[in-house]
Amino acid sequence: MKRADTNVFVIRGGNVLTASGAEVRDISVRDGAITAIGRGLALDGARVIDASGMWVIPGLVDIHCHLREPGGEEKEDIASGTAAAAKGGFTSVCCMANTNPVNDSAVVTEFIKKRAAEAGPVHVYPIAALTKGLGGEELTEAGELADAGAIALSDDGKSVGNARMMRLALRYAKRFGLKVISHPEDTDLVDGGVMNEGYWSAAIGLPGATRAAEETIIARDCMLAAVENTSIHIAHVSTAGGAHIIRNAKRLGAAVTCETAPHYLYATDEWVRDYDTNTKVNPPLRTEDDRLALIDALLDGTIDCIATDHAPHHADDKNVEYAIAASGISGFETAFSICWTALVKSGRMTPEALFEKMTSAPARILGLDAGALAEGGAADITIIDPGAEWTVDSSKFASRGHNTPFSGHTLSGLVKCAIAGGEIAYGREWTCG
Ligand code: DOR
Ligand code: ZN
């Protein structure tokens, strides 16, 4: 991210969430760090941000997004993607390797870091490819990638089809201390399916993809991690069965962690009935039973965290028939409110539990220095208005990708401000108010 200016301010009277719980307090910030958390704080020359009635929480952490640069700048670039991330309350984001060229070399990893340092208002951590060109045949140089700043390895967007290759990748990545993130999808089993296989695919006449395409690879990769005595992270779990397999793998002692994405907690395959290509995402939207099972799995700890899978696309790739439309949802700017609405407003989860799934839990999985508010720590802070209701208008997105099925939906809970490295990354107008 861009270097913090000398910036001195006090966030006053918010419900501040620290490791010891939530309490109404002030936070003072100077030169990118939190100088104090307490009551009646004052700093010379400080701007005061009135946070009464607001939650003041660690900046949100997203361990799965697509920033598209290099090579996909018509969809998004690092400047627009990180602006969208900040607007969504995220102060640290990890971007996947399916760029063009693929991030399978130190040069590309370094390029992303450099661009983020120049253009990005939030911290950016590149995830490098597991296999060269995402081809699934030749491993990348994990050591060089780690040295260049890659935070993890993943072929996300594509699954590693060959189980032996995945096993070798796990063994190799472990030696360099890099976590492998699995995109679980057996493309043979997908067999041309473009939505979830079930009642709705039959009813509207679109080819369905069986849930087994996801679940078989989840099972395979859990077992491979166990046999290699290493850890693995499973991306975007979308089915009840997938969560169940991971629950059992954890019980067996496998060091598996996993995420789901906001859209699986809010929308279902019934949304595809009008053939809106903004509902096309991979893995596909599932059933109401899956949605409810994913919420249960978040509550019992089977699903460790929530990641956006922010996947911006150009309108030209969505304004085509469903079967050939690009998969993905531009998710940064709705992620928090979708989760707040589906989980907290609905009474299923406490605010603190949701915050944990979007801050400390994802940071812990990838070992990021983020996700906590503490004196002396980095000033990565997000301010949330829990009572706000707002209507999504995708034409107002900071992201270049306006592809969302949520436009027109009224959601609860709103990000008012994001501070990254002590600088206001989003919400400057509000803080002046
Ligand atoms: O829907 C998706 N879009 N799923 C993926 O795994 C990749 C992503 C993309 O890059 O567009
Ligand atoms: Zn993926």
CSV table of C-alpha atoms and ligand atoms in Angstrom, one decimal:
chain,number,residue,atom,x,y,z
A,1,MET,CA,0.0,0.0,0.0
A,2,LYS,CA,0.9,3.7,-0.3
A,3,ARG,CA,3.1,5.0,2.5
A,4,ALA,CA,1.2,6.6,5.3
A,5,ASP,CA,1.5,10.4,5.7
A,6,THR,CA,2.0,11.7,9.1
A,7,ASN,CA,-1.6,11.5,10.2
A,8,VAL,CA,-2.8,12.1,13.7
A,9,PHE,CA,-6.4,11.4,14.8
A,10,VAL,CA,-8.6,10.1,17.5
A,11,ILE,CA,-11.6,7.9,16.9
A,12,ARG,CA,-14.0,8.8,19.7
A,13,GLY,CA,-16.6,6.8,21.5
A,14,GLY,CA,-17.1,3.8,19.2
A,15,ASN,CA,-17.8,0.2,20.3
A,16,VAL,CA,-14.2,-0.9,20.0
A,17,LEU,CA,-13.4,-4.6,19.5
A,18,THR,CA,-10.1,-5.8,20.9
A,19,ALA,CA,-8.8,-9.2,22.0
A,20,SER,CA,-10.4,-8.6,25.4
A,21,GLY,CA,-13.9,-7.9,24.0
A,22,ALA,CA,-16.0,-5.0,23.0
A,23,GLU,CA,-16.2,-1.7,25.0
A,24,VAL,CA,-17.0,1.9,24.3
A,25,ARG,CA,-13.6,3.6,24.0
A,26,ASP,CA,-11.4,6.0,22.0
A,27,ILE,CA,-8.5,5.0,19.7
A,28,SER,CA,-5.6,7.4,19.0
A,29,VAL,CA,-3.5,7.0,15.9
A,30,ARG,CA,-0.2,8.5,15.0
A,31,ASP,CA,2.2,7.8,12.1
A,32,GLY,CA,0.4,4.6,11.1
A,33,ALA,CA,0.2,3.0,14.5
A,34,ILE,CA,-2.4,2.8,17.3
A,35,THR,CA,-0.9,4.8,20.1
A,36,ALA,CA,-3.6,4.2,22.7
A,37,ILE,CA,-7.0,2.6,23.3
A,38,GLY,CA,-8.8,4.0,26.3
A,39,ARG,CA,-11.2,6.7,27.5
A,40,GLY,CA,-10.9,10.5,27.1
A,41,LEU,CA,-8.0,10.3,24.8
A,42,ALA,CA,-6.6,13.5,23.2
A,43,LEU,CA,-3.7,14.1,20.9
A,44,ASP,CA,-2.3,17.5,20.0
A,45,GLY,CA,-3.5,18.7,16.6
A,46,ALA,CA,-5.6,15.5,16.1
A,47,ARG,CA,-8.6,15.3,14.0
A,48,VAL,CA,-11.5,13.8,15.9
A,49,ILE,CA,-13.7,11.1,14.2
A,50,ASP,CA,-17.0,10.7,16.1
A,51,ALA,CA,-17.7,7.0,16.1
A,52,SER,CA,-20.6,7.0,18.6
A,53,GLY,CA,-23.1,4.3,17.8
A,54,MET,CA,-20.5,2.6,15.5
A,55,TRP,CA,-18.5,-0.5,15.7
A,56,VAL,CA,-14.7,0.1,15.5
A,57,ILE,CA,-13.1,-3.2,14.5
A,58,PRO,CA,-9.9,-4.5,13.0
A,59,GLY,CA,-9.7,-3.8,9.3
A,60,LEU,CA,-11.4,-6.6,7.4
A,61,VAL,CA,-9.0,-9.2,5.9
A,62,ASP,CA,-9.8,-10.9,2.6
A,63,ILE,CA,-7.7,-14.0,1.7
A,64,HIS,CA,-9.3,-14.6,-1.7
A,65,CYS,CA,-9.8,-12.0,-4.4
A,66,HIS,CA,-9.0,-11.3,-8.0
A,67,LEU,CA,-7.4,-7.9,-8.8
A,68,ARG,CA,-6.9,-8.8,-12.5
A,69,GLU,CA,-3.6,-6.8,-12.9
A,70,PRO,CA,-1.5,-7.6,-14.9
A,71,GLY,CA,-3.4,-8.4,-18.1
A,72,GLY,CA,-7.1,-8.0,-17.1
A,73,GLU,CA,-7.3,-4.2,-16.6
A,74,GLU,CA,-10.5,-4.0,-18.6
A,75,LYS,CA,-12.1,-5.9,-15.7
A,76,GLU,CA,-10.1,-4.3,-12.8
A,77,ASP,CA,-6.7,-3.1,-11.9
A,78,ILE,CA,-4.9,-2.9,-8.6
A,79,ALA,CA,-5.9,0.8,-8.1
A,80,SER,CA,-9.6,0.2,-8.7
A,81,GLY,CA,-9.7,-3.2,-6.9
A,82,THR,CA,-8.0,-1.8,-3.8
A,83,ALA,CA,-10.3,1.2,-3.8
A,84,ALA,CA,-13.3,-1.2,-3.9
A,85,ALA,CA,-11.7,-3.3,-1.2
A,86,ALA,CA,-11.3,-0.2,1.0
A,87,LYS,CA,-14.9,0.8,0.4
A,88,GLY,CA,-15.9,-2.7,1.5
A,89,GLY,CA,-14.0,-2.2,4.8
A,90,PHE,CA,-11.0,-4.4,3.8
A,91,THR,CA,-7.6,-3.2,4.7
A,92,SER,CA,-5.6,-6.4,3.8
A,93,VAL,CA,-6.4,-8.4,0.7
A,94,CYS,CA,-4.7,-11.5,-0.9
A,95,CYS,CA,-5.0,-11.7,-4.7
A,96,MET,CA,-5.1,-14.8,-6.7
A,97,ALA,CA,-2.6,-15.8,-9.4
A,98,ASN,CA,-5.0,-16.2,-12.5
A,99,THR,CA,-3.7,-13.0,-14.1
A,100,ASN,CA,-2.2,-12.6,-17.5
A,101,PRO,CA,0.7,-13.5,-17.4
A,102,VAL,CA,-0.1,-15.9,-14.5
A,103,ASN,CA,1.6,-15.0,-11.3
A,104,ASP,CA,3.9,-18.0,-11.4
A,105,SER,CA,7.2,-16.2,-11.2
A,106,ALA,CA,9.0,-13.8,-8.9
A,107,VAL,CA,8.8,-11.1,-11.6
A,108,VAL,CA,5.0,-11.1,-11.5
A,109,THR,CA,4.8,-11.3,-7.7
A,110,GLU,CA,7.2,-8.4,-7.4
A,111,PHE,CA,5.3,-6.4,-10.1
A,112,ILE,CA,2.0,-6.8,-8.1
A,113,LYS,CA,3.7,-5.7,-4.9
A,114,LYS,CA,5.2,-2.7,-6.6
A,115,ARG,CA,1.9,-1.6,-8.2
A,116,ALA,CA,0.1,-2.1,-4.9
A,117,ALA,CA,2.7,0.1,-3.1
A,118,GLU,CA,2.2,2.8,-5.7
A,119,ALA,CA,-1.5,2.7,-6.2
A,120,GLY,CA,-3.3,0.8,-3.5
A,121,PRO,CA,-4.8,2.3,-0.4
A,122,VAL,CA,-4.8,-1.1,1.4
A,123,HIS,CA,-2.2,-3.9,2.0
A,124,VAL,CA,-2.0,-6.3,-0.9
A,125,TYR,CA,-0.5,-9.8,-0.5
A,126,PRO,CA,0.0,-11.8,-3.7
A,127,ILE,CA,-0.8,-15.5,-3.8
A,128,ALA,CA,1.3,-17.2,-6.5
A,129,ALA,CA,0.4,-20.1,-8.7
A,130,LEU,CA,1.0,-23.7,-7.6
A,131,THR,CA,1.7,-24.9,-11.1
A,132,LYS,CA,3.3,-23.1,-14.1
A,133,GLY,CA,0.7,-21.2,-16.1
A,134,LEU,CA,-2.0,-22.9,-13.9
A,135,GLY,CA,-1.4,-25.8,-16.2
A,136,GLY,CA,-1.5,-28.5,-13.5
A,137,GLU,CA,1.7,-30.2,-14.8
A,138,GLU,CA,4.8,-28.5,-13.5
A,139,LEU,CA,5.3,-27.0,-10.1
A,140,THR,CA,6.3,-23.4,-9.7
A,141,GLU,CA,9.5,-22.4,-7.8
A,142,ALA,CA,8.0,-22.1,-4.3
A,143,GLY,CA,11.3,-20.8,-2.8
A,144,GLU,CA,11.7,-18.0,-5.3
A,145,LEU,CA,8.1,-17.0,-5.0
A,146,ALA,CA,8.3,-16.9,-1.2
A,147,ASP,CA,11.4,-14.7,-1.4
A,148,ALA,CA,9.6,-12.4,-3.8
A,149,GLY,CA,6.7,-12.0,-1.3
A,150,ALA,CA,4.1,-14.6,-2.2
A,151,ILE,CA,2.0,-15.3,0.8
A,152,ALA,CA,0.6,-18.7,-0.3
A,153,LEU,CA,0.3,-20.9,-3.4
A,154,SER,CA,-2.9,-21.6,-5.4
A,155,ASP,CA,-4.1,-22.4,-8.9
A,156,ASP,CA,-7.5,-20.9,-8.0
A,157,GLY,CA,-9.8,-20.6,-10.9
A,158,LYS,CA,-8.6,-24.0,-11.9
A,159,SER,CA,-8.3,-27.2,-9.9
A,160,VAL,CA,-5.2,-29.3,-9.8
A,161,GLY,CA,-6.7,-32.3,-11.7
A,162,ASN,CA,-3.9,-34.8,-11.0
A,163,ALA,CA,-3.9,-36.0,-7.4
A,164,ARG,CA,-0.2,-37.0,-7.5
A,165,MET,CA,0.7,-33.4,-8.6
A,166,MET,CA,-1.3,-32.0,-5.7
A,167,ARG,CA,0.5,-34.3,-3.3
A,168,LEU,CA,3.9,-33.2,-4.6
A,169,ALA,CA,2.8,-29.6,-4.5
A,170,LEU,CA,1.8,-30.0,-0.8
A,171,ARG,CA,5.1,-31.6,0.0
A,172,TYR,CA,7.1,-28.9,-1.8
A,173,ALA,CA,5.2,-25.9,-0.5
A,174,LYS,CA,5.6,-27.2,3.0
A,175,ARG,CA,9.4,-26.9,2.7
A,176,PHE,CA,9.1,-23.2,2.0
A,177,GLY,CA,6.5,-22.5,4.6
A,178,LEU,CA,3.8,-21.6,2.1
A,179,LYS,CA,0.2,-22.7,2.5
A,180,VAL,CA,-1.6,-24.3,-0.4
A,181,ILE,CA,-5.1,-23.1,-1.2
A,182,SER,CA,-7.2,-25.6,-3.1
A,183,HIS,CA,-9.9,-24.7,-5.6
A,184,PRO,CA,-12.0,-27.8,-5.3
A,185,GLU,CA,-13.6,-28.7,-8.6
A,186,ASP,CA,-13.4,-31.9,-10.7
A,187,THR,CA,-13.8,-30.5,-14.2
A,188,ASP,CA,-14.6,-34.0,-15.6
A,189,LEU,CA,-17.5,-34.2,-13.2
A,190,VAL,CA,-18.6,-30.6,-14.0
A,191,ASP,CA,-19.1,-31.9,-17.5
A,192,GLY,CA,-20.2,-28.7,-19.0
A,193,GLY,CA,-22.6,-27.7,-16.1
A,194,VAL,CA,-23.1,-24.0,-15.7
A,195,MET,CA,-25.2,-23.9,-12.5
A,196,ASN,CA,-26.0,-26.2,-9.6
A,197,GLU,CA,-27.4,-29.5,-10.7
A,198,GLY,CA,-30.8,-29.9,-9.1
A,199,TYR,CA,-34.4,-28.8,-9.3
A,200,TRP,CA,-33.7,-25.4,-10.7
A,201,SER,CA,-31.3,-26.6,-13.4
A,202,ALA,CA,-34.0,-29.1,-14.6
A,203,ALA,CA,-36.7,-26.5,-14.3
A,204,ILE,CA,-35.1,-23.8,-16.4
A,205,GLY,CA,-33.2,-26.1,-18.8
A,206,LEU,CA,-29.6,-25.2,-18.1
A,207,PRO,CA,-26.9,-27.9,-17.7
A,208,GLY,CA,-26.2,-28.6,-14.1
A,209,ALA,CA,-22.9,-29.4,-12.4
A,210,THR,CA,-23.1,-32.0,-9.6
A,211,ARG,CA,-22.1,-31.0,-6.1
A,212,ALA,CA,-19.9,-34.1,-6.2
A,213,ALA,CA,-17.5,-32.2,-8.5
A,214,GLU,CA,-16.6,-30.0,-5.5
A,215,GLU,CA,-17.0,-32.5,-2.7
A,216,THR,CA,-14.7,-35.2,-4.2
A,217,ILE,CA,-11.8,-32.8,-4.5
A,218,ILE,CA,-12.4,-31.5,-1.0
A,219,ALA,CA,-12.2,-35.1,0.3
A,220,ARG,CA,-9.1,-35.8,-1.9
A,221,ASP,CA,-7.2,-32.7,-0.7
A,222,CYS,CA,-8.0,-33.2,3.0
A,223,MET,CA,-6.7,-36.7,2.7
A,224,LEU,CA,-3.6,-35.6,0.8
A,225,ALA,CA,-2.8,-33.0,3.5
A,226,ALA,CA,-3.2,-35.6,6.2
A,227,VAL,CA,-0.9,-38.1,4.5
A,228,GLU,CA,1.7,-35.4,3.9
A,229,ASN,CA,1.3,-34.2,7.5
A,230,THR,CA,0.8,-30.7,6.3
A,231,SER,CA,-1.9,-28.0,6.3
A,232,ILE,CA,-4.2,-27.0,3.4
A,233,HIS,CA,-6.8,-24.3,3.0
A,234,ILE,CA,-10.0,-25.1,0.9
A,235,ALA,CA,-11.4,-22.2,-1.0
A,236,HIS,CA,-15.1,-21.2,-1.4
A,237,VAL,CA,-16.9,-24.2,0.2
A,238,SER,CA,-20.4,-24.0,-1.2
A,239,THR,CA,-22.2,-27.3,-0.3
A,240,ALA,CA,-23.5,-29.0,2.9
A,241,GLY,CA,-21.5,-32.1,1.9
A,242,GLY,CA,-18.3,-30.2,1.5
A,243,ALA,CA,-18.7,-28.7,4.9
A,244,HIS,CA,-19.5,-32.1,6.4
A,245,ILE,CA,-16.3,-33.7,4.8
A,246,ILE,CA,-14.2,-30.9,6.3
A,247,ARG,CA,-15.9,-31.3,9.7
A,248,ASN,CA,-14.9,-35.0,9.6
A,249,ALA,CA,-11.4,-34.4,8.3
A,250,LYS,CA,-10.8,-32.0,11.2
A,251,ARG,CA,-12.1,-34.6,13.7
A,252,LEU,CA,-9.6,-37.0,12.1
A,253,GLY,CA,-6.8,-34.5,12.9
A,254,ALA,CA,-6.2,-33.2,9.4
A,255,ALA,CA,-4.8,-29.6,9.5
A,256,VAL,CA,-7.5,-28.3,7.1
A,257,THR,CA,-9.0,-24.8,7.2
A,258,CYS,CA,-11.6,-23.5,4.8
A,259,GLU,CA,-13.6,-20.4,3.7
A,260,THR,CA,-17.0,-19.8,2.2
A,261,ALA,CA,-18.0,-16.7,0.3
A,262,PRO,CA,-20.8,-14.2,1.2
A,263,HIS,CA,-22.9,-15.1,-1.8
A,264,TYR,CA,-23.3,-18.7,-0.7
A,265,LEU,CA,-24.7,-17.4,2.6
A,266,TYR,CA,-27.3,-15.2,1.0
A,267,ALA,CA,-28.3,-16.4,-2.4
A,268,THR,CA,-29.4,-19.8,-3.9
A,269,ASP,CA,-29.7,-21.5,-7.3
A,270,GLU,CA,-33.3,-20.3,-7.4
A,271,TRP,CA,-31.8,-16.9,-8.3
A,272,VAL,CA,-30.7,-18.3,-11.6
A,273,ARG,CA,-34.4,-18.7,-12.7
A,274,ASP,CA,-34.3,-15.4,-14.7
A,275,TYR,CA,-31.0,-16.3,-16.4
A,276,ASP,CA,-29.3,-13.3,-14.9
A,277,THR,CA,-25.7,-13.9,-15.7
A,278,ASN,CA,-24.6,-12.0,-12.6
A,279,THR,CA,-25.7,-15.1,-10.7
A,280,LYS,CA,-23.1,-17.2,-12.5
A,281,VAL,CA,-20.2,-17.9,-10.2
A,282,ASN,CA,-17.9,-20.9,-9.7
A,283,PRO,CA,-18.7,-22.9,-7.6
A,284,PRO,CA,-22.3,-22.2,-8.4
A,285,LEU,CA,-25.0,-20.9,-6.1
A,286,ARG,CA,-26.5,-23.9,-4.3
A,287,THR,CA,-29.7,-24.7,-2.5
A,288,GLU,CA,-31.4,-23.3,0.6
A,289,ASP,CA,-30.4,-26.4,2.5
A,290,ASP,CA,-26.8,-25.8,1.5
A,291,ARG,CA,-27.0,-22.2,2.5
A,292,LEU,CA,-28.4,-23.1,6.0
A,293,ALA,CA,-25.8,-25.9,6.4
A,294,LEU,CA,-23.0,-23.4,5.6
A,295,ILE,CA,-24.3,-21.1,8.3
A,296,ASP,CA,-24.3,-24.0,10.8
A,297,ALA,CA,-20.7,-24.9,9.7
A,298,LEU,CA,-19.6,-21.3,10.4
A,299,LEU,CA,-21.2,-21.4,13.8
A,300,ASP,CA,-19.6,-24.7,14.8
A,301,GLY,CA,-16.1,-23.7,13.5
A,302,THR,CA,-16.0,-26.1,10.6
A,303,ILE,CA,-15.8,-23.1,8.3
A,304,ASP,CA,-13.0,-21.0,9.6
A,305,CYS,CA,-13.5,-17.7,7.7
A,306,ILE,CA,-15.3,-15.8,5.1
A,307,ALA,CA,-13.5,-14.6,1.9
A,308,THR,CA,-15.0,-12.6,-0.8
A,309,ASP,CA,-13.8,-14.3,-4.0
A,310,HIS,CA,-14.2,-10.8,-5.5
A,311,ALA,CA,-14.2,-11.6,-9.2
A,312,PRO,CA,-14.8,-8.5,-11.4
A,313,HIS,CA,-15.7,-9.0,-15.0
A,314,HIS,CA,-16.3,-6.7,-18.0
A,315,ALA,CA,-20.0,-6.2,-19.1
A,316,ASP,CA,-19.1,-7.8,-22.4
A,317,ASP,CA,-18.3,-11.1,-20.7
A,318,LYS,CA,-21.6,-11.0,-18.8
A,319,ASN,CA,-24.0,-9.6,-21.5
A,320,VAL,CA,-24.1,-13.0,-23.3
A,321,GLU,CA,-26.2,-16.1,-22.9
A,322,TYR,CA,-25.9,-17.9,-19.5
A,323,ALA,CA,-23.9,-20.9,-20.7
A,324,ILE,CA,-21.0,-18.9,-22.1
A,325,ALA,CA,-21.0,-16.0,-19.6
A,326,ALA,CA,-18.0,-15.5,-17.4
A,327,SER,CA,-18.2,-16.8,-13.8
A,328,GLY,CA,-17.7,-14.4,-10.9
A,329,ILE,CA,-19.2,-11.8,-8.6
A,330,SER,CA,-17.7,-8.3,-7.9
A,331,GLY,CA,-17.9,-8.8,-4.2
A,332,PHE,CA,-15.8,-6.4,-2.2
A,333,GLU,CA,-18.4,-3.7,-1.8
A,334,THR,CA,-21.3,-5.9,-0.7
A,335,ALA,CA,-19.4,-8.6,1.3
A,336,PHE,CA,-19.7,-7.1,4.7
A,337,SER,CA,-23.3,-6.1,4.4
A,338,ILE,CA,-24.4,-9.4,2.8
A,339,CYS,CA,-22.9,-11.2,5.8
A,340,TRP,CA,-24.3,-8.8,8.4
A,341,THR,CA,-27.7,-9.2,6.8
A,342,ALA,CA,-27.6,-13.0,6.4
A,343,LEU,CA,-25.9,-13.8,9.7
A,344,VAL,CA,-26.3,-11.0,12.3
A,345,LYS,CA,-29.5,-9.3,11.3
A,346,SER,CA,-31.1,-12.7,11.0
A,347,GLY,CA,-30.1,-13.5,14.6
A,348,ARG,CA,-27.9,-16.5,13.7
A,349,MET,CA,-24.6,-15.0,14.7
A,350,THR,CA,-23.3,-12.3,17.1
A,351,PRO,CA,-21.5,-9.3,15.6
A,352,GLU,CA,-18.3,-10.4,17.4
A,353,ALA,CA,-18.4,-13.9,15.8
A,354,LEU,CA,-18.9,-12.4,12.3
A,355,PHE,CA,-16.0,-9.9,12.8
A,356,GLU,CA,-13.8,-12.8,13.8
A,357,LYS,CA,-14.6,-14.7,10.6
A,358,MET,CA,-13.6,-11.6,8.6
A,359,THR,CA,-10.6,-10.4,10.5
A,360,SER,CA,-8.5,-12.5,12.9
A,361,ALA,CA,-9.5,-15.9,11.5
A,362,PRO,CA,-8.4,-15.2,7.9
A,363,ALA,CA,-5.3,-13.4,9.1
A,364,ARG,CA,-4.3,-16.4,11.2
A,365,ILE,CA,-4.8,-18.9,8.3
A,366,LEU,CA,-2.3,-17.1,6.1
A,367,GLY,CA,-0.1,-15.8,8.9
A,368,LEU,CA,-0.8,-12.1,8.1
A,369,ASP,CA,0.1,-9.4,10.6
A,370,ALA,CA,-3.5,-8.1,10.6
A,371,GLY,CA,-6.9,-8.7,12.1
A,372,ALA,CA,-6.4,-7.3,15.6
A,373,LEU,CA,-6.6,-3.9,17.3
A,374,ALA,CA,-3.9,-3.3,19.9
A,375,GLU,CA,-1.8,-0.5,21.3
A,376,GLY,CA,1.4,-0.3,19.4
A,377,GLY,CA,-0.1,-2.3,16.5
A,378,ALA,CA,-0.7,-1.1,13.0
A,379,ALA,CA,-3.7,1.3,12.5
A,380,ASP,CA,-5.8,-0.9,10.3
A,381,ILE,CA,-9.2,-0.1,11.4
A,382,THR,CA,-12.8,-0.3,10.0
A,383,ILE,CA,-15.8,1.6,11.2
A,384,ILE,CA,-19.2,0.0,10.8
A,385,ASP,CA,-22.7,1.6,11.2
A,386,PRO,CA,-24.7,-1.4,12.4
A,387,GLY,CA,-28.1,0.3,12.1
A,388,ALA,CA,-27.7,1.6,8.6
A,389,GLU,CA,-29.9,0.2,5.8
A,390,TRP,CA,-28.8,0.8,2.2
A,391,THR,CA,-29.7,-0.3,-1.3
A,392,VAL,CA,-27.0,-1.7,-3.5
A,393,ASP,CA,-26.4,0.2,-6.7
A,394,SER,CA,-23.7,-1.5,-8.8
A,395,SER,CA,-23.4,1.6,-11.0
A,396,LYS,CA,-21.8,3.3,-8.0
A,397,PHE,CA,-19.1,0.6,-7.4
A,398,ALA,CA,-15.5,1.7,-7.1
A,399,SER,CA,-14.7,-1.6,-8.7
A,400,ARG,CA,-14.5,-1.7,-12.5
A,401,GLY,CA,-16.6,-4.9,-12.3
A,402,HIS,CA,-20.3,-4.0,-11.9
A,403,ASN,CA,-21.2,-7.7,-12.0
A,404,THR,CA,-23.4,-8.4,-8.9
A,405,PRO,CA,-26.7,-10.1,-8.5
A,406,PHE,CA,-27.4,-7.9,-5.4
A,407,SER,CA,-28.0,-4.6,-7.2
A,408,GLY,CA,-31.3,-3.2,-5.9
A,409,HIS,CA,-31.2,-5.3,-2.7
A,410,THR,CA,-31.6,-3.5,0.6
A,411,LEU,CA,-28.9,-4.6,3.1
A,412,SER,CA,-28.2,-3.9,6.7
A,413,GLY,CA,-24.9,-2.8,8.2
A,414,LEU,CA,-22.7,-0.3,6.4
A,415,VAL,CA,-19.0,0.3,6.2
A,416,LYS,CA,-18.4,4.0,6.9
A,417,CYS,CA,-14.7,4.2,7.0
A,418,ALA,CA,-11.5,2.1,6.5
A,419,ILE,CA,-8.1,3.1,7.8
A,420,ALA,CA,-5.1,1.2,6.5
A,421,GLY,CA,-1.6,1.9,7.9
A,422,GLY,CA,-3.0,5.0,9.6
A,423,GLU,CA,-4.4,6.6,6.5
A,424,ILE,CA,-8.0,6.9,5.6
A,425,ALA,CA,-8.4,4.5,2.7
A,426,TYR,CA,-12.2,5.1,2.5
A,427,GLY,CA,-14.7,7.4,4.1
A,428,ARG,CA,-12.8,10.7,4.2
A,429,GLU,CA,-16.0,12.6,3.7
A,430,TRP,CA,-17.7,10.9,6.5
A,431,THR,CA,-14.9,11.5,8.9
A,432,CYS,CA,-15.0,15.2,8.2
A,433,GLY,CA,-18.7,15.3,8.8
B,1,DOR,O1,-16.5,-17.5,-10.2
B,1,DOR,C1,-15.3,-17.5,-10.2
B,1,DOR,N1,-14.5,-16.6,-10.8
B,1,DOR,N2,-14.7,-18.6,-9.6
B,1,DOR,C2,-13.3,-18.8,-9.7
B,1,DOR,O2,-12.8,-19.7,-9.2
B,1,DOR,C3,-12.5,-17.8,-10.5
B,1,DOR,C4,-13.1,-16.5,-10.6
B,1,DOR,C5,-12.5,-15.6,-11.6
B,1,DOR,O3,-11.3,-15.5,-11.7
B,1,DOR,O4,-13.3,-15.0,-12.4
B,2,ZN,ZN,-11.7,-20.5,-7.0
